[in-house]
Structure formats: C-alpha cells, structure tokens
C-alpha cells in the first residue's frame, strides 16, 4: 500500500423632545385675573381661560412661574445628560448569556465518548529508528488490550519498551501476548485488575450510513474523539508490514468518514450504543501534512470486530493465530480481471482444498461466492474474511472454459 493510497437585539436610546420655554406676558399690560387652572407646564399666555379683571398680576407669580420652568428644564437636562453619559462611557457590552445546563443523553456523542474514553489507551514506544504512538483498548478486565500489529511491531522486533498510558495518565509497561501480521492485530497485557473493558459488538450487523465514533491518540493527542458514519463495507485493504518475512496485512475493511489520523491506529470504532464494531487501522491520503505524515481526507478503514475478536481469542489462548486458506499461491503481477494461480509446479498445496477441488496452476479465479474478483488482493481479503472450516464457491476460468467449484477453507500453518 503506497502513502498516496492507504495509510443582537439593539437597544433604543430614549428620545427627548425639545423643550420650548413659555413666553412671558408684559407686566404692564396683563389684566388682573383669578388664578387659572392652567397646568404648570403650559404658559398662561396660551390658556383658553378668559380674564375680566384689570389689575396686574403680582410680580411674585411671574417669578414663581419662571422658577418652576427652570426646575423642569434642569430636571430634563439632568435626565438627558445621564442617558448620554451612560451611552458614551458605560463599558458594559450587555452580552446575552445563559446558565442553562445542557442535558446530554447517554446515547449522544458526548455521552458515548464519556463512557468509552476511559477504556481507550495510548501506546508509545521508542527505538533507534524513532518513536511511535498508537492507540488500543481494553478487551478484558484483567488488562488485555487490543491494538494493531503495526503499532507495536517495530518495538517488538527491536526488543524495545512498549508503554501504555491510560486516560488518567497512569503509565504501565506492556508485554506482547501475541500478534497476527496477516490481520494487522496484536494483543498486549498490563498488570491491572478490573480494567474498564469495552463491549464488543457484531460487525456483521453494521449497515452503510450507521453513525460511528472513533477514539484514540492521533498525532499523540490522547483522548481525541471524532464522529461520522459507515461509508462502505467489505473494502479490500492491504497494508505493509515491518516483519522480517515481509508479509502484508489483508483487511476486509469497514470504511468510515470519521476522521482517523496517524496515532488512531488500534483504537476502537464504536457504534451508537458504544459497542466496538471495528479496530481503526488505515487511512487513504492524498499527500503529507504535519511532519510528513498523511492526514485524514475522510477515508478511514477499520478491521471488523468479528474478525478481530476471533484472532484475539486465539492470541490470548495460544500466543499465535491462524487464518483460513485455500492452499494455492497467486501471481501478484497478473493485472486482472481475476486472480491468477501462479503458473508454477508448487503453486498448489498438495492435499489442500485447491488440490482436492482440481484447481491447477494458471487457472484464473473470477469470483468467490458471487463476488467478482478484480486482482489477487481481492481474493485474499475475501478468503480471510471467512472462518476456518467455511465452504466457499469459486468461479474460475481455464483457457476458454469457465467452471465453478466448492472448497472448504483450512487453517494456515
């Protein structure tokens, strides 16, 4: 697999109407009158009350009226000034805030993440070639952890220390219980009891469009949560390996658009109930970003948990695991369509399923259980998605003749 492929409300200011001072009536010409009922804020000159007396109004009354007017104007000016001052110099932004508590349902993304995150660990190792960071998760209370083989393989081969960091930042030295390069899986163990093991779901029941959540330590950022959906199923994915045999991993993968980045490898992909349905393993990328590492473009791949738990069970019990085979070698250079059995005498395993079914070197496998085969990797992935002992139907071509045959898968040695 190449790096280019898989890896507000506004506030209104109160209006102040202009105030016009009342006109004064000349004292010498004002006829005497009885006190009027004119309101104090309206000038006597504009009153509709008629006057019949001829004596002058006392000067004191004129003085009193002027005093009331002045007082009123002062009060109005004070209010206007206060409003202007408040508007100009009040530093308060009057932002709208809320103290309401968000009710997060247990099956919300936040609710699921809160439950699952304590079970997810960061896996770190350092060798002469550099440092590696990946993810993993507890699958048993007595400290067993599932992860990808490629997360720990370099450190394992170099006999380097592998450290597991929990969500509470406690660190433990891990031992490798077993690993399976063909499925890119490994099981580690740390010395703890009553670990928060996750529930393993049923990946066969997953449907395209189902919501999923990925949790891990991408680029060393522990406890990162991303969400998305299942984008596709049964994606044949091949990943390279650092093992001395040069064996690659073949995954019949779940595809997701939940962001997965380097360091997410080995972490859980969980469904809407919080059950693990996949082990995040690989991404497709168009290029490099931070420190030369490819970034997510929404094409992530996970090992289906049904496949992973079968291998993990074997690794815990025996330290090794086996995968189903047909007993034939394929020509990886054949461009397709189909997967060609290598045209060599040793291509067919003596006594194996392929030999018993009469398959021969040079035969081209066109389909398995009705699923068309494009290249050799497709056939390998399809076979390894089955269990040992399963019977499959192969459609093949020999020369111009097309035939079908049934074979029962056996365990690899």
Short mmCIF file of C-alpha atoms in Angstrom, two decimals:
data_model
loop_
_atom_site.label_atom_id
_atom_site.label_comp_id
_atom_site.label_asym_id
_atom_site.label_seq_id
_atom_site.Cartn_x
_atom_site.Cartn_y
_atom_site.Cartn_z
CA UNK A 1 0.00 0.00 0.00
CA UNK A 2 1.50 3.37 -1.00
CA UNK A 3 1.21 6.55 1.03
CA UNK A 4 -0.97 8.02 -1.70
CA UNK A 5 -3.46 5.23 -1.35
CA UNK A 6 -4.00 3.75 2.08
CA UNK A 7 -2.02 4.76 5.14
CA UNK A 8 -28.31 41.25 18.81
CA UNK A 9 -31.00 42.86 19.99
CA UNK A 10 -30.39 46.54 19.61
CA UNK A 11 -31.20 48.95 22.48
CA UNK A 12 -33.06 52.21 21.51
CA UNK A 13 -31.83 55.43 23.10
CA UNK A 14 -34.84 57.26 24.68
CA UNK A 15 -35.97 60.22 22.61
CA UNK A 16 -36.08 63.58 24.38
CA UNK A 17 -38.48 66.02 22.79
CA UNK A 18 -37.17 69.64 22.54
CA UNK A 19 -38.44 71.89 25.33
CA UNK A 20 -39.52 75.44 24.43
CA UNK A 21 -39.55 77.99 27.24
CA UNK A 22 -43.01 79.61 27.78
CA UNK A 23 -43.41 83.17 26.51
CA UNK A 24 -43.66 85.85 29.26
CA UNK A 25 -46.59 88.30 29.21
CA UNK A 26 -45.60 92.01 29.71
CA UNK A 27 -46.45 93.00 33.28
CA UNK A 28 -47.81 96.45 32.44
CA UNK A 29 -50.49 95.15 30.10
CA UNK A 30 -51.58 92.00 31.86
CA UNK A 31 -55.11 92.41 33.24
CA UNK A 32 -55.87 91.07 36.67
CA UNK A 33 -57.29 87.61 36.76
CA UNK A 34 -58.31 84.95 39.11
CA UNK A 35 -55.94 82.02 39.42
CA UNK A 36 -56.39 79.81 36.42
CA UNK A 37 -56.44 76.02 36.20
CA UNK A 38 -53.73 76.04 33.53
CA UNK A 39 -51.22 73.27 34.13
CA UNK A 40 -47.85 74.44 35.37
CA UNK A 41 -46.06 73.23 32.31
CA UNK A 42 -48.31 75.34 29.94
CA UNK A 43 -47.88 79.12 29.59
CA UNK A 44 -50.79 81.33 30.86
CA UNK A 45 -50.50 83.26 27.60
CA UNK A 46 -51.75 80.21 25.74
CA UNK A 47 -54.56 79.41 28.16
CA UNK A 48 -58.13 79.35 26.85
CA UNK A 49 -59.46 80.64 30.20
CA UNK A 50 -60.84 84.20 29.74
CA UNK A 51 -59.82 87.11 32.05
CA UNK A 52 -62.12 90.04 33.09
CA UNK A 53 -60.12 91.79 35.85
CA UNK A 54 -57.86 94.77 35.06
CA UNK A 55 -55.36 94.74 37.95
CA UNK A 56 -51.86 93.49 37.23
CA UNK A 57 -50.84 90.11 38.29
CA UNK A 58 -48.41 90.16 41.17
CA UNK A 59 -44.77 90.10 40.14
CA UNK A 60 -44.26 87.24 42.59
CA UNK A 61 -46.42 84.99 40.43
CA UNK A 62 -44.26 85.68 37.40
CA UNK A 63 -41.19 84.85 39.46
CA UNK A 64 -42.80 81.59 40.68
CA UNK A 65 -43.70 80.51 37.17
CA UNK A 66 -40.16 81.15 35.95
CA UNK A 67 -38.73 79.15 38.88
CA UNK A 68 -40.93 76.14 38.08
CA UNK A 69 -39.90 76.28 34.44
CA UNK A 70 -36.25 76.44 35.34
CA UNK A 71 -36.64 73.50 37.67
CA UNK A 72 -38.35 71.45 34.99
CA UNK A 73 -35.70 72.27 32.44
CA UNK A 74 -32.98 71.34 34.92
CA UNK A 75 -34.60 68.01 35.62
CA UNK A 76 -34.97 67.24 31.92
CA UNK A 77 -31.39 68.27 31.23
CA UNK A 78 -30.22 66.04 34.02
CA UNK A 79 -32.02 63.02 32.61
CA UNK A 80 -30.72 63.66 29.11
CA UNK A 81 -27.20 64.12 30.40
CA UNK A 82 -27.35 60.91 32.35
CA UNK A 83 -28.54 58.98 29.32
CA UNK A 84 -25.83 60.47 27.11
CA UNK A 85 -23.21 59.76 29.73
CA UNK A 86 -24.36 56.18 30.12
CA UNK A 87 -24.29 55.63 26.39
CA UNK A 88 -20.87 57.20 25.92
CA UNK A 89 -18.99 55.89 28.94
CA UNK A 90 -20.71 52.69 30.09
CA UNK A 91 -18.22 49.86 29.43
CA UNK A 92 -20.86 47.15 29.74
CA UNK A 93 -21.36 45.20 26.48
CA UNK A 94 -24.73 43.79 27.57
CA UNK A 95 -23.90 40.38 26.05
CA UNK A 96 -26.62 37.76 26.29
CA UNK A 97 -25.52 34.84 28.43
CA UNK A 98 -27.12 31.65 29.62
CA UNK A 99 -26.53 29.43 32.61
CA UNK A 100 -28.75 26.62 31.39
CA UNK A 101 -27.27 23.14 31.72
CA UNK A 102 -27.18 21.04 28.54
CA UNK A 103 -28.92 17.72 29.00
CA UNK A 104 -26.66 15.22 27.23
CA UNK A 105 -28.43 11.95 26.64
CA UNK A 106 -26.48 8.75 27.33
CA UNK A 107 -26.68 7.83 23.63
CA UNK A 108 -25.41 11.23 22.42
CA UNK A 109 -21.88 11.52 21.05
CA UNK A 110 -20.82 13.22 24.29
CA UNK A 111 -22.50 10.53 26.36
CA UNK A 112 -20.92 7.67 24.44
CA UNK A 113 -17.49 9.33 24.46
CA UNK A 114 -17.67 9.79 28.23
CA UNK A 115 -18.37 6.08 28.68
CA UNK A 116 -15.87 4.73 26.17
CA UNK A 117 -12.87 7.05 26.59
CA UNK A 118 -11.67 5.59 29.93
CA UNK A 119 -11.23 2.24 28.16
CA UNK A 120 -9.01 3.65 25.40
CA UNK A 121 -5.23 3.80 25.89
CA UNK A 122 -2.25 5.40 24.21
CA UNK A 123 0.59 3.10 23.21
CA UNK A 124 4.12 4.54 22.94
CA UNK A 125 7.45 3.01 22.03
CA UNK A 126 10.91 4.31 21.20
CA UNK A 127 13.54 2.55 19.12
CA UNK A 128 16.72 3.56 17.35
CA UNK A 129 14.61 4.44 14.32
CA UNK A 130 12.33 6.83 16.24
CA UNK A 131 9.22 6.99 18.36
CA UNK A 132 5.85 5.51 17.57
CA UNK A 133 2.44 6.34 19.01
CA UNK A 134 -0.74 4.40 18.55
CA UNK A 135 -3.93 3.51 20.34
CA UNK A 136 -5.58 0.49 21.89
CA UNK A 137 -8.50 -0.51 24.11
CA UNK A 138 -9.24 -2.92 26.92
CA UNK A 139 -10.97 -6.11 25.85
CA UNK A 140 -10.81 -7.88 29.23
CA UNK A 141 -10.87 -6.79 32.86
CA UNK A 142 -7.53 -8.43 33.61
CA UNK A 143 -5.57 -6.00 31.44
CA UNK A 144 -5.70 -7.41 27.90
CA UNK A 145 -5.51 -4.68 25.26
CA UNK A 146 -6.26 -4.95 21.54
CA UNK A 147 -4.30 -2.85 19.03
CA UNK A 148 -2.79 -3.04 15.55
CA UNK A 149 0.29 -5.09 14.92
CA UNK A 150 1.95 -2.20 13.07
CA UNK A 151 1.66 -0.05 16.21
CA UNK A 152 3.99 -2.28 18.20
CA UNK A 153 5.84 -4.35 15.58
CA UNK A 154 8.97 -2.19 15.27
CA UNK A 155 9.38 -2.03 19.04
CA UNK A 156 8.70 -5.76 19.39
CA UNK A 157 11.31 -6.73 16.81
CA UNK A 158 13.83 -4.33 18.38
CA UNK A 159 13.01 -5.67 21.86
CA UNK A 160 12.21 -2.09 22.91
CA UNK A 161 9.97 -0.99 25.77
CA UNK A 162 6.28 -0.56 24.99
CA UNK A 163 4.42 1.86 27.28
CA UNK A 164 0.67 2.06 27.78
CA UNK A 165 -0.78 5.33 29.04
CA UNK A 166 -4.30 5.28 30.48
CA UNK A 167 -6.86 8.07 30.27
CA UNK A 168 -5.89 9.11 33.83
CA UNK A 169 -2.27 9.46 32.61
CA UNK A 170 -1.02 6.48 34.61
CA UNK A 171 1.61 4.57 32.65
CA UNK A 172 2.40 0.85 32.52
CA UNK A 173 4.93 -1.29 30.71
CA UNK A 174 3.18 -3.72 28.41
CA UNK A 175 4.05 -7.21 27.30
CA UNK A 176 3.14 -8.57 23.87
CA UNK A 177 0.81 -11.56 24.29
CA UNK A 178 0.72 -12.27 20.57
CA UNK A 179 0.40 -10.66 17.18
CA UNK A 180 -1.01 -11.54 13.78
CA UNK A 181 0.66 -9.84 10.83
CA UNK A 182 -1.88 -11.17 8.33
CA UNK A 183 -4.74 -9.30 10.02
CA UNK A 184 -2.63 -6.44 11.46
CA UNK A 185 -3.69 -7.27 15.01
CA UNK A 186 -1.88 -7.61 18.32
CA UNK A 187 -2.81 -8.22 21.95
CA UNK A 188 -0.91 -6.59 24.82
CA UNK A 189 -1.25 -7.02 28.57
CA UNK A 190 -0.56 -4.74 31.52
CA UNK A 191 -0.63 -5.58 35.21
CA UNK A 192 -4.02 -4.20 36.26
CA UNK A 193 -7.25 -5.66 37.53
CA UNK A 194 -10.85 -4.62 36.95
CA UNK A 195 -9.95 -2.72 33.78
CA UNK A 196 -12.87 -0.94 32.03
CA UNK A 197 -13.21 -3.44 29.18
CA UNK A 198 -15.36 -2.42 26.23
CA UNK A 199 -18.31 -4.38 24.88
CA UNK A 200 -17.55 -5.97 21.51
CA UNK A 201 -20.43 -5.63 19.06
CA UNK A 202 -21.38 -7.53 15.91
CA UNK A 203 -19.80 -6.06 12.79
CA UNK A 204 -21.93 -8.29 10.55
CA UNK A 205 -24.98 -6.22 11.54
CA UNK A 206 -23.38 -2.90 10.56
CA UNK A 207 -25.10 -1.03 7.72
CA UNK A 208 -23.84 1.74 5.47
CA UNK A 209 -24.94 5.05 6.99
CA UNK A 210 -24.77 3.86 10.61
CA UNK A 211 -23.28 6.54 12.92
CA UNK A 212 -19.89 5.72 14.42
CA UNK A 213 -17.33 7.28 16.77
CA UNK A 214 -13.55 6.87 16.67
CA UNK A 215 -11.45 7.43 19.79
CA UNK A 216 -7.67 7.41 20.06
CA UNK A 217 -4.43 9.42 20.12
CA UNK A 218 -3.93 10.88 16.63
CA UNK A 219 -0.52 12.59 16.42
CA UNK A 220 -0.17 11.92 20.16
CA UNK A 221 -3.29 13.90 21.10
CA UNK A 222 -4.68 11.49 23.67
CA UNK A 223 -8.42 11.04 24.07
CA UNK A 224 -9.39 12.58 20.73
CA UNK A 225 -13.00 11.88 19.68
CA UNK A 226 -14.27 12.10 16.10
CA UNK A 227 -17.57 11.00 14.60
CA UNK A 228 -19.01 10.05 11.25
CA UNK A 229 -20.81 7.20 9.53
CA UNK A 230 -20.04 3.88 7.96
CA UNK A 231 -19.31 4.82 4.35
CA UNK A 232 -18.93 1.32 2.93
CA UNK A 233 -18.38 -2.31 3.86
CA UNK A 234 -16.12 -5.05 2.56
CA UNK A 235 -13.40 -2.75 1.28
CA UNK A 236 -10.30 -4.80 0.42
CA UNK A 237 -7.38 -3.03 2.09
CA UNK A 238 -3.76 -4.13 2.09
CA UNK A 239 -1.19 -2.66 4.44
CA UNK A 240 2.57 -3.17 4.52
CA UNK A 241 4.46 -4.68 7.43
CA UNK A 242 7.89 -4.36 9.05
CA UNK A 243 8.20 -8.06 9.83
CA UNK A 244 11.21 -9.92 8.53
CA UNK A 245 9.06 -12.16 6.38
CA UNK A 246 7.72 -9.12 4.55
CA UNK A 247 4.16 -10.32 5.00
CA UNK A 248 1.42 -7.76 4.38
CA UNK A 249 -1.95 -7.45 6.09
CA UNK A 250 -5.17 -8.08 4.21
CA UNK A 251 -8.31 -6.49 5.65
CA UNK A 252 -11.92 -6.84 4.59
CA UNK A 253 -12.48 -3.37 6.00
CA UNK A 254 -15.27 -1.14 7.21
CA UNK A 255 -14.89 2.29 5.60
CA UNK A 256 -15.75 5.42 7.63
CA UNK A 257 -15.59 9.18 7.22
CA UNK A 258 -14.91 9.69 10.93
CA UNK A 259 -11.53 11.44 11.00
CA UNK A 260 -8.71 8.94 11.52
CA UNK A 261 -5.09 10.09 11.53
CA UNK A 262 -1.69 8.57 12.36
CA UNK A 263 -1.88 7.56 16.01
CA UNK A 264 -5.53 6.49 15.76
CA UNK A 265 -4.36 3.04 14.69
CA UNK A 266 -5.50 0.35 17.08
CA UNK A 267 -8.21 2.47 18.66
CA UNK A 268 -11.88 1.48 18.71
CA UNK A 269 -14.57 2.38 16.21
CA UNK A 270 -17.83 2.21 18.18
CA UNK A 271 -21.49 2.28 17.18
CA UNK A 272 -24.40 4.32 18.57
CA UNK A 273 -24.60 2.03 21.61
CA UNK A 274 -20.90 2.35 22.46
CA UNK A 275 -20.07 -1.21 21.37
CA UNK A 276 -16.89 -1.76 19.39
CA UNK A 277 -17.56 -2.69 15.76
CA UNK A 278 -14.06 -2.17 14.39
CA UNK A 279 -10.38 -1.59 15.07
CA UNK A 280 -9.15 1.57 13.32
CA UNK A 281 -6.26 0.54 11.14
CA UNK A 282 -5.57 2.57 7.98
CA UNK A 283 -6.36 5.71 6.03
CA UNK A 284 -6.27 6.83 2.42
CA UNK A 285 -4.40 10.08 1.87
CA UNK A 286 -3.53 12.42 -1.00
CA UNK A 287 -0.24 13.55 0.50
CA UNK A 288 1.68 14.62 3.58
CA UNK A 289 0.86 17.27 6.16
CA UNK A 290 2.38 17.51 9.65
CA UNK A 291 5.90 16.10 9.99
CA UNK A 292 5.50 14.28 6.70
CA UNK A 293 2.59 12.21 7.95
CA UNK A 294 -0.53 11.83 5.85
CA UNK A 295 -3.73 13.40 7.15
CA UNK A 296 -7.35 12.37 7.02
CA UNK A 297 -9.43 13.08 3.93
CA UNK A 298 -12.44 11.23 5.29
CA UNK A 299 -11.39 7.79 4.07
CA UNK A 300 -10.60 5.63 7.07
CA UNK A 301 -10.66 1.87 7.40
CA UNK A 302 -11.27 -0.43 10.34
CA UNK A 303 -10.89 -4.17 10.85
CA UNK A 304 -14.37 -5.62 11.53
CA UNK A 305 -14.57 -6.62 15.19
CA UNK A 306 -15.94 -10.09 14.41
CA UNK A 307 -12.72 -10.85 12.60
CA UNK A 308 -10.58 -9.15 15.23
CA UNK A 309 -12.07 -10.92 18.23
CA UNK A 310 -11.57 -14.34 16.66
CA UNK A 311 -7.89 -13.63 16.20
CA UNK A 312 -7.57 -12.02 19.64
CA UNK A 313 -9.09 -15.08 21.27
CA UNK A 314 -6.51 -17.30 19.60
CA UNK A 315 -3.66 -14.99 20.55
CA UNK A 316 -4.70 -14.93 24.21
CA UNK A 317 -5.10 -18.70 24.36
CA UNK A 318 -2.02 -19.77 22.41
CA UNK A 319 0.08 -16.71 21.59
CA UNK A 320 -0.40 -17.40 17.89
CA UNK A 321 -3.29 -17.35 15.45
CA UNK A 322 -4.24 -18.91 12.13
CA UNK A 323 -6.17 -17.69 9.13
CA UNK A 324 -8.19 -19.64 6.54
CA UNK A 325 -6.55 -20.64 3.28
CA UNK A 326 -7.43 -22.39 0.03
CA UNK A 327 -3.94 -23.78 -0.45
CA UNK A 328 -2.68 -22.02 -3.55
CA UNK A 329 -0.21 -19.29 -4.46
CA UNK A 330 -1.32 -16.34 -6.59
CA UNK A 331 0.50 -14.37 -9.25
CA UNK A 332 0.63 -10.83 -7.82
CA UNK A 333 1.79 -9.41 -11.16
CA UNK A 334 -1.34 -10.52 -13.01
CA UNK A 335 -3.28 -7.32 -13.85
CA UNK A 336 -6.69 -8.94 -13.85
CA UNK A 337 -9.53 -9.10 -14.05
CA UNK A 338 -9.42 -12.00 -11.66
CA UNK A 339 -6.72 -13.62 -9.55
CA UNK A 340 -4.38 -15.98 -11.38
CA UNK A 341 -2.94 -19.04 -9.70
CA UNK A 342 0.82 -18.84 -10.16
CA UNK A 343 1.99 -20.84 -13.11
CA UNK A 344 4.48 -22.93 -11.15
CA UNK A 345 4.53 -26.54 -10.01
CA UNK A 346 4.47 -25.56 -6.31
CA UNK A 347 1.54 -23.17 -6.66
CA UNK A 348 -0.97 -25.77 -5.49
CA UNK A 349 -0.53 -27.09 -1.92
CA UNK A 350 -0.53 -30.86 -2.00
CA UNK A 351 -3.57 -32.24 -0.24
CA UNK A 352 -5.03 -28.75 0.27
CA UNK A 353 -8.52 -27.54 -0.62
CA UNK A 354 -7.47 -26.24 -4.03
CA UNK A 355 -5.80 -29.54 -4.95
CA UNK A 356 -8.82 -31.54 -3.84
CA UNK A 357 -11.09 -29.29 -5.93
CA UNK A 358 -8.97 -29.88 -9.04
CA UNK A 359 -7.66 -26.35 -9.43
CA UNK A 360 -4.45 -26.03 -11.45
CA UNK A 361 -1.60 -23.54 -11.95
CA UNK A 362 -2.66 -20.87 -14.46
CA UNK A 363 -6.37 -21.01 -13.55
CA UNK A 364 -7.94 -17.57 -13.10
CA UNK A 365 -10.35 -17.10 -10.16
CA UNK A 366 -13.10 -14.78 -11.35
CA UNK A 367 -15.43 -14.70 -8.32
CA UNK A 368 -15.92 -16.02 -4.79
CA UNK A 369 -19.48 -16.62 -3.58
CA UNK A 370 -20.72 -14.47 -6.46
CA UNK A 371 -18.43 -11.54 -5.57
CA UNK A 372 -16.30 -10.58 -8.57
CA UNK A 373 -12.54 -10.56 -8.13
CA UNK A 374 -10.51 -7.78 -9.76
CA UNK A 375 -6.99 -8.57 -8.55
CA UNK A 376 -5.24 -11.08 -6.32
CA UNK A 377 -5.56 -8.96 -3.16
CA UNK A 378 -9.35 -9.02 -3.52
CA UNK A 379 -9.38 -12.81 -3.37
CA UNK A 380 -7.04 -12.96 -0.37
CA UNK A 381 -9.11 -10.42 1.56
CA UNK A 382 -12.34 -12.24 0.74
CA UNK A 383 -10.97 -15.58 1.90
CA UNK A 384 -9.60 -14.15 5.14
CA UNK A 385 -12.96 -12.60 5.92
CA UNK A 386 -14.25 -16.14 6.43
CA UNK A 387 -13.65 -18.57 9.27
CA UNK A 388 -11.65 -21.75 9.16
CA UNK A 389 -13.98 -24.54 8.09
CA UNK A 390 -16.23 -22.35 5.95
CA UNK A 391 -17.12 -23.61 2.47
CA UNK A 392 -16.91 -21.11 -0.39
CA UNK A 393 -17.76 -21.28 -4.09
CA UNK A 394 -15.06 -20.26 -6.54
CA UNK A 395 -15.75 -19.37 -10.18
CA UNK A 396 -12.68 -19.83 -12.34
CA UNK A 397 -11.54 -19.82 -15.96
CA UNK A 398 -9.21 -22.34 -17.58
CA UNK A 399 -8.45 -21.37 -21.14
CA UNK A 400 -11.83 -20.57 -22.64
CA UNK A 401 -13.81 -22.70 -20.21
CA UNK A 402 -15.48 -21.23 -17.10
CA UNK A 403 -16.33 -23.51 -14.19
CA UNK A 404 -17.35 -23.34 -10.53
CA UNK A 405 -16.10 -25.39 -7.63
CA UNK A 406 -16.64 -25.53 -3.88
CA UNK A 407 -13.74 -25.60 -1.42
CA UNK A 408 -13.60 -25.87 2.37
CA UNK A 409 -11.13 -23.49 4.00
CA UNK A 410 -8.45 -24.88 6.27
CA UNK A 411 -6.12 -23.27 8.80
CA UNK A 412 -2.79 -21.83 7.80
CA UNK A 413 0.30 -23.48 9.24
#
